[in-house]
Every structure is written in C-alpha cells, then in structure tokens.
Short mmCIF file of C-alpha atoms in Angstrom, two decimals:
data_model
loop_
_atom_site.label_atom_id
_atom_site.label_comp_id
_atom_site.label_asym_id
_atom_site.label_seq_id
_atom_site.Cartn_x
_atom_site.Cartn_y
_atom_site.Cartn_z
CA MET A 367 0.00 0.00 0.00
CA ASP A 368 1.31 3.43 -0.96
CA HIS A 369 1.89 5.78 1.98
CA LYS A 370 3.68 8.66 0.18
CA ASP A 371 0.97 11.23 0.94
CA GLU A 372 0.37 10.03 4.50
CA VAL A 373 0.19 12.78 7.15
CA TRP A 374 0.70 12.10 10.88
CA LYS A 375 -0.72 14.12 13.79
CA TRP A 376 -0.43 13.68 17.54
CA VAL A 377 -3.63 12.27 19.04
CA LYS A 378 -5.24 15.03 21.12
CA GLY A 379 -4.80 14.28 24.81
CA TRP A 380 -2.15 11.65 24.01
CA GLU A 381 0.62 13.89 22.64
CA GLY A 382 4.04 12.26 22.82
CA ILE A 383 2.46 8.79 23.06
CA TYR A 384 0.27 8.19 19.96
CA LYS A 385 -0.01 9.58 16.44
CA ILE A 386 -2.86 9.03 13.98
CA SER A 387 -2.36 9.13 10.22
CA SER A 388 -4.53 10.35 7.37
CA HIS A 389 -4.47 6.73 6.15
CA GLY A 390 -6.06 5.42 9.35
CA ARG A 391 -2.92 4.01 10.94
CA LEU A 392 -1.98 4.43 14.60
CA LYS A 393 1.60 4.77 15.80
CA SER A 394 2.72 4.26 19.39
CA PHE A 395 5.75 5.96 20.95
CA LYS A 396 5.38 4.28 24.36
CA GLU A 397 8.25 1.80 24.01
CA ASN A 398 10.20 3.19 21.08
CA PRO A 399 11.17 6.85 20.58
CA ASP A 400 10.91 6.37 16.79
CA GLY A 401 7.42 4.92 17.17
CA TYR A 402 5.94 1.78 15.69
CA ILE A 403 2.70 1.23 13.81
CA LEU A 404 0.15 -0.82 15.70
CA GLU A 405 -1.48 -3.78 14.01
CA THR A 406 -5.05 -3.43 12.84
CA GLY A 407 -7.72 -5.16 14.85
CA LEU A 408 -11.46 -5.29 14.31
CA TYR A 409 -13.83 -4.77 17.20
CA ASN A 410 -16.91 -6.95 17.02
CA ALA A 411 -15.98 -7.59 13.35
CA ARG A 412 -17.28 -4.10 12.63
CA TYR A 413 -14.89 -1.22 13.24
CA VAL A 414 -11.16 -0.90 13.81
CA ARG A 415 -10.62 -0.06 17.47
CA TYR A 416 -7.65 0.31 19.81
CA ILE A 417 -7.20 0.84 23.50
CA LEU A 418 -4.95 3.82 24.11
CA SER A 419 -3.15 3.38 27.38
CA ASN A 420 -0.61 5.07 29.58
CA LYS A 421 -1.74 5.94 33.11
CA SER A 422 -5.33 5.44 32.00
CA GLN A 423 -7.04 3.53 29.22
CA GLU A 424 -9.34 4.83 26.52
CA PRO A 425 -10.98 2.79 23.75
CA VAL A 426 -10.94 4.65 20.42
CA TYR A 427 -12.35 3.94 16.98
CA ILE A 428 -9.86 4.73 14.24
CA HIS A 429 -12.44 6.22 11.86
CA ARG A 430 -13.43 8.75 14.54
CA LEU A 431 -9.80 9.63 15.31
CA VAL A 432 -9.07 10.23 11.63
CA ALA A 433 -12.20 12.37 11.20
CA GLU A 434 -11.53 14.38 14.38
CA HIS A 435 -7.94 15.10 13.36
CA PHE A 436 -8.22 15.58 9.58
CA ILE A 437 -11.81 16.49 8.57
CA PRO A 438 -13.32 19.87 9.46
CA ASN A 439 -16.76 19.60 11.08
CA PRO A 440 -18.23 23.13 11.01
CA GLU A 441 -21.81 21.85 11.36
CA ASN A 442 -20.82 19.77 14.42
CA LYS A 443 -22.22 16.52 12.98
CA LYS A 444 -21.90 13.58 15.36
CA TYR A 445 -21.37 10.54 13.10
CA VAL A 446 -18.58 9.42 10.80
CA ASN A 447 -19.60 7.63 7.62
CA HIS A 448 -17.48 5.27 5.51
CA LYS A 449 -18.33 6.48 2.00
CA ASN A 450 -17.56 3.15 0.29
CA MET A 451 -19.19 1.06 3.08
CA ASP A 452 -15.83 -0.62 3.84
CA ARG A 453 -15.34 -0.19 7.59
CA SER A 454 -11.72 -1.29 7.37
CA ASN A 455 -10.88 1.58 4.98
CA ASN A 456 -10.19 4.42 7.40
CA ARG A 457 -8.38 6.74 5.02
CA VAL A 458 -9.47 10.36 5.29
CA SER A 459 -10.67 10.26 1.66
CA ASN A 460 -13.21 7.54 2.59
CA LEU A 461 -14.68 9.31 5.63
CA GLU A 462 -17.16 12.13 6.12
CA TRP A 463 -19.08 13.74 8.97
CA VAL A 464 -22.84 13.04 8.81
CA THR A 465 -26.00 13.37 10.85
CA ALA A 466 -27.85 10.30 12.14
CA GLN A 467 -30.37 10.72 9.32
CA GLU A 468 -27.65 11.01 6.65
CA ASN A 469 -25.92 7.95 8.08
CA ALA A 470 -29.13 5.89 8.00
CA GLN A 471 -29.96 7.11 4.49
CA HIS A 472 -26.47 6.12 3.25
CA ALA A 473 -26.87 2.65 4.78
CA VAL A 474 -30.28 2.12 3.16
CA GLU A 475 -29.11 3.40 -0.24
CA ASN A 476 -26.14 1.03 -0.18
CA ASN A 477 -27.91 -2.00 1.35
CA PRO A 478 -31.14 -2.68 -0.56
CA GLU A 479 -31.51 -5.96 1.34
CA MET A 480 -31.91 -3.90 4.52
CA VAL A 481 -35.06 -2.28 3.11
CA GLU A 482 -36.36 -5.65 1.90
CA GLY A 483 -35.89 -7.01 5.43
CA MET A 484 -37.81 -4.08 6.96
CA VAL A 485 -40.65 -4.49 4.45
CA HIS A 486 -40.80 -8.23 5.19
CA TYR A 487 -40.83 -7.56 8.94
CA ASN A 488 -43.56 -4.93 8.68
CA ARG A 489 -45.70 -7.05 6.36
CA TYR A 490 -45.35 -10.53 7.86
CA GLU A 491 -43.74 -10.52 11.29
CA LYS A 492 -44.90 -7.33 12.99
CA PRO A 493 -47.65 -8.23 15.43
CA LYS A 494 -51.11 -6.95 14.55
CA THR A 495 -52.20 -6.66 18.17
CA ILE A 496 -50.28 -6.20 21.38
CA GLN A 497 -51.03 -8.43 24.35
CA GLN A 498 -50.11 -7.60 27.91
CA ILE A 499 -49.13 -10.82 29.69
CA SER A 500 -48.84 -11.38 33.44
CA LYS A 501 -45.80 -13.05 35.00
CA ASP A 502 -47.70 -16.32 35.15
CA GLY A 503 -48.46 -16.17 31.40
CA LYS A 504 -52.08 -15.00 31.43
CA VAL A 505 -53.34 -12.32 29.01
CA ILE A 506 -54.24 -9.23 31.05
CA ALA A 507 -55.15 -6.91 28.18
CA GLU A 508 -55.03 -6.67 24.40
CA PHE A 509 -54.37 -3.49 22.40
CA PRO A 510 -54.85 -2.86 18.66
CA ASN A 511 -51.31 -1.46 18.31
CA SER A 512 -48.30 -0.22 20.26
CA VAL A 513 -49.50 3.41 20.32
CA VAL A 514 -52.67 2.47 22.20
CA ALA A 515 -50.68 0.10 24.43
CA GLU A 516 -48.36 2.98 25.38
CA GLU A 517 -51.32 5.28 26.12
CA LYS A 518 -52.99 2.68 28.36
CA THR A 519 -49.91 1.27 30.15
CA GLY A 520 -47.47 4.17 30.18
CA VAL A 521 -44.75 1.91 28.78
CA CYS A 522 -42.74 3.42 25.89
CA GLN A 523 -43.98 2.25 22.47
CA ARG A 524 -40.44 1.31 21.35
CA ASN A 525 -39.99 -0.90 24.40
CA ILE A 526 -43.31 -2.56 23.71
CA LEU A 527 -42.35 -3.26 20.08
CA GLN A 528 -38.96 -4.66 21.10
CA VAL A 529 -40.62 -7.16 23.39
CA ALA A 530 -43.40 -7.93 20.92
#
C-alpha cells in the first residue's frame, strides 16, 4: 500500500504517546522513541478499534480519530460515515461527517436488502395486536397497536415493540 501522501498528527490528549495518520494508521511511541505502527484489529468484526493506554485507558475507533484530526466539522455533525461502506478503509478520503439521518440514508441506499428485510418484517412478522401478559403467562389486556398500548400502560412504544 502506498503511503507517500500520509500525514501524521499527535492524538489530542495523548501527545508524545500516539499519532494518527490520514491513512487510518496508529503509531505508538510508548516503548520506542521512533514509534511503531500498531497492528489493525477489528472490534466486534465491525470497526477498527484500539485501547490507548498510559496511566489510564481509553478505547478509540480509528475512523473517529481520523475524522476528528483531519476532517473539518463546522456543522458539528456527530457521526462518521465510511463512503464506500468498507469499515476497514479508514483513510481520510473515505470518511465524512454526517447526521444520524444522513448515516441511515447512506446505509439504506447502499444496502437494498436492509429495506427488503424491513418491508418483510412490517408485512409478515410485525404483530397486529399487542397483548399484555402477566408473569404467570395470562393475558391481562389486548391493544390494537403499540400506540394504544403505550397510552394505556405508560410503557414506551419502542420498548413494547422490542418485546413484541
């Protein structure tokens, strides 16, 4: 892999210990004054993550470090999106700041099977009525939908749907 245009910056709060690169690589200076590049590891098979440590420990996601150090965020967006959907590609050119809505929209646009799954769930698996069950398994009440169930029980609609 070509690293000619790679730029390194000290990780904020960890100056003198860690540097992050515009190519999504992390370098440690803890044991070697010249530094050494840490090996890539996936967290939960999803995102590249490291534990920064010295006197304390801090888990960090590489895509967030790259974005925080190399991509301006004037609108103060909270999420970092991988433009090409490859979570192991943490180069600055593949990352962008997004809102939660933009992040979800990008995921749906690039994963048509996600939409198909939601349609299938809503059409075939989503319960038509909501039943309130006692601890001993008896039906206490039945509601036409989660909105009515929330109004009658005071339990959040999302919680009801998760259980249902």
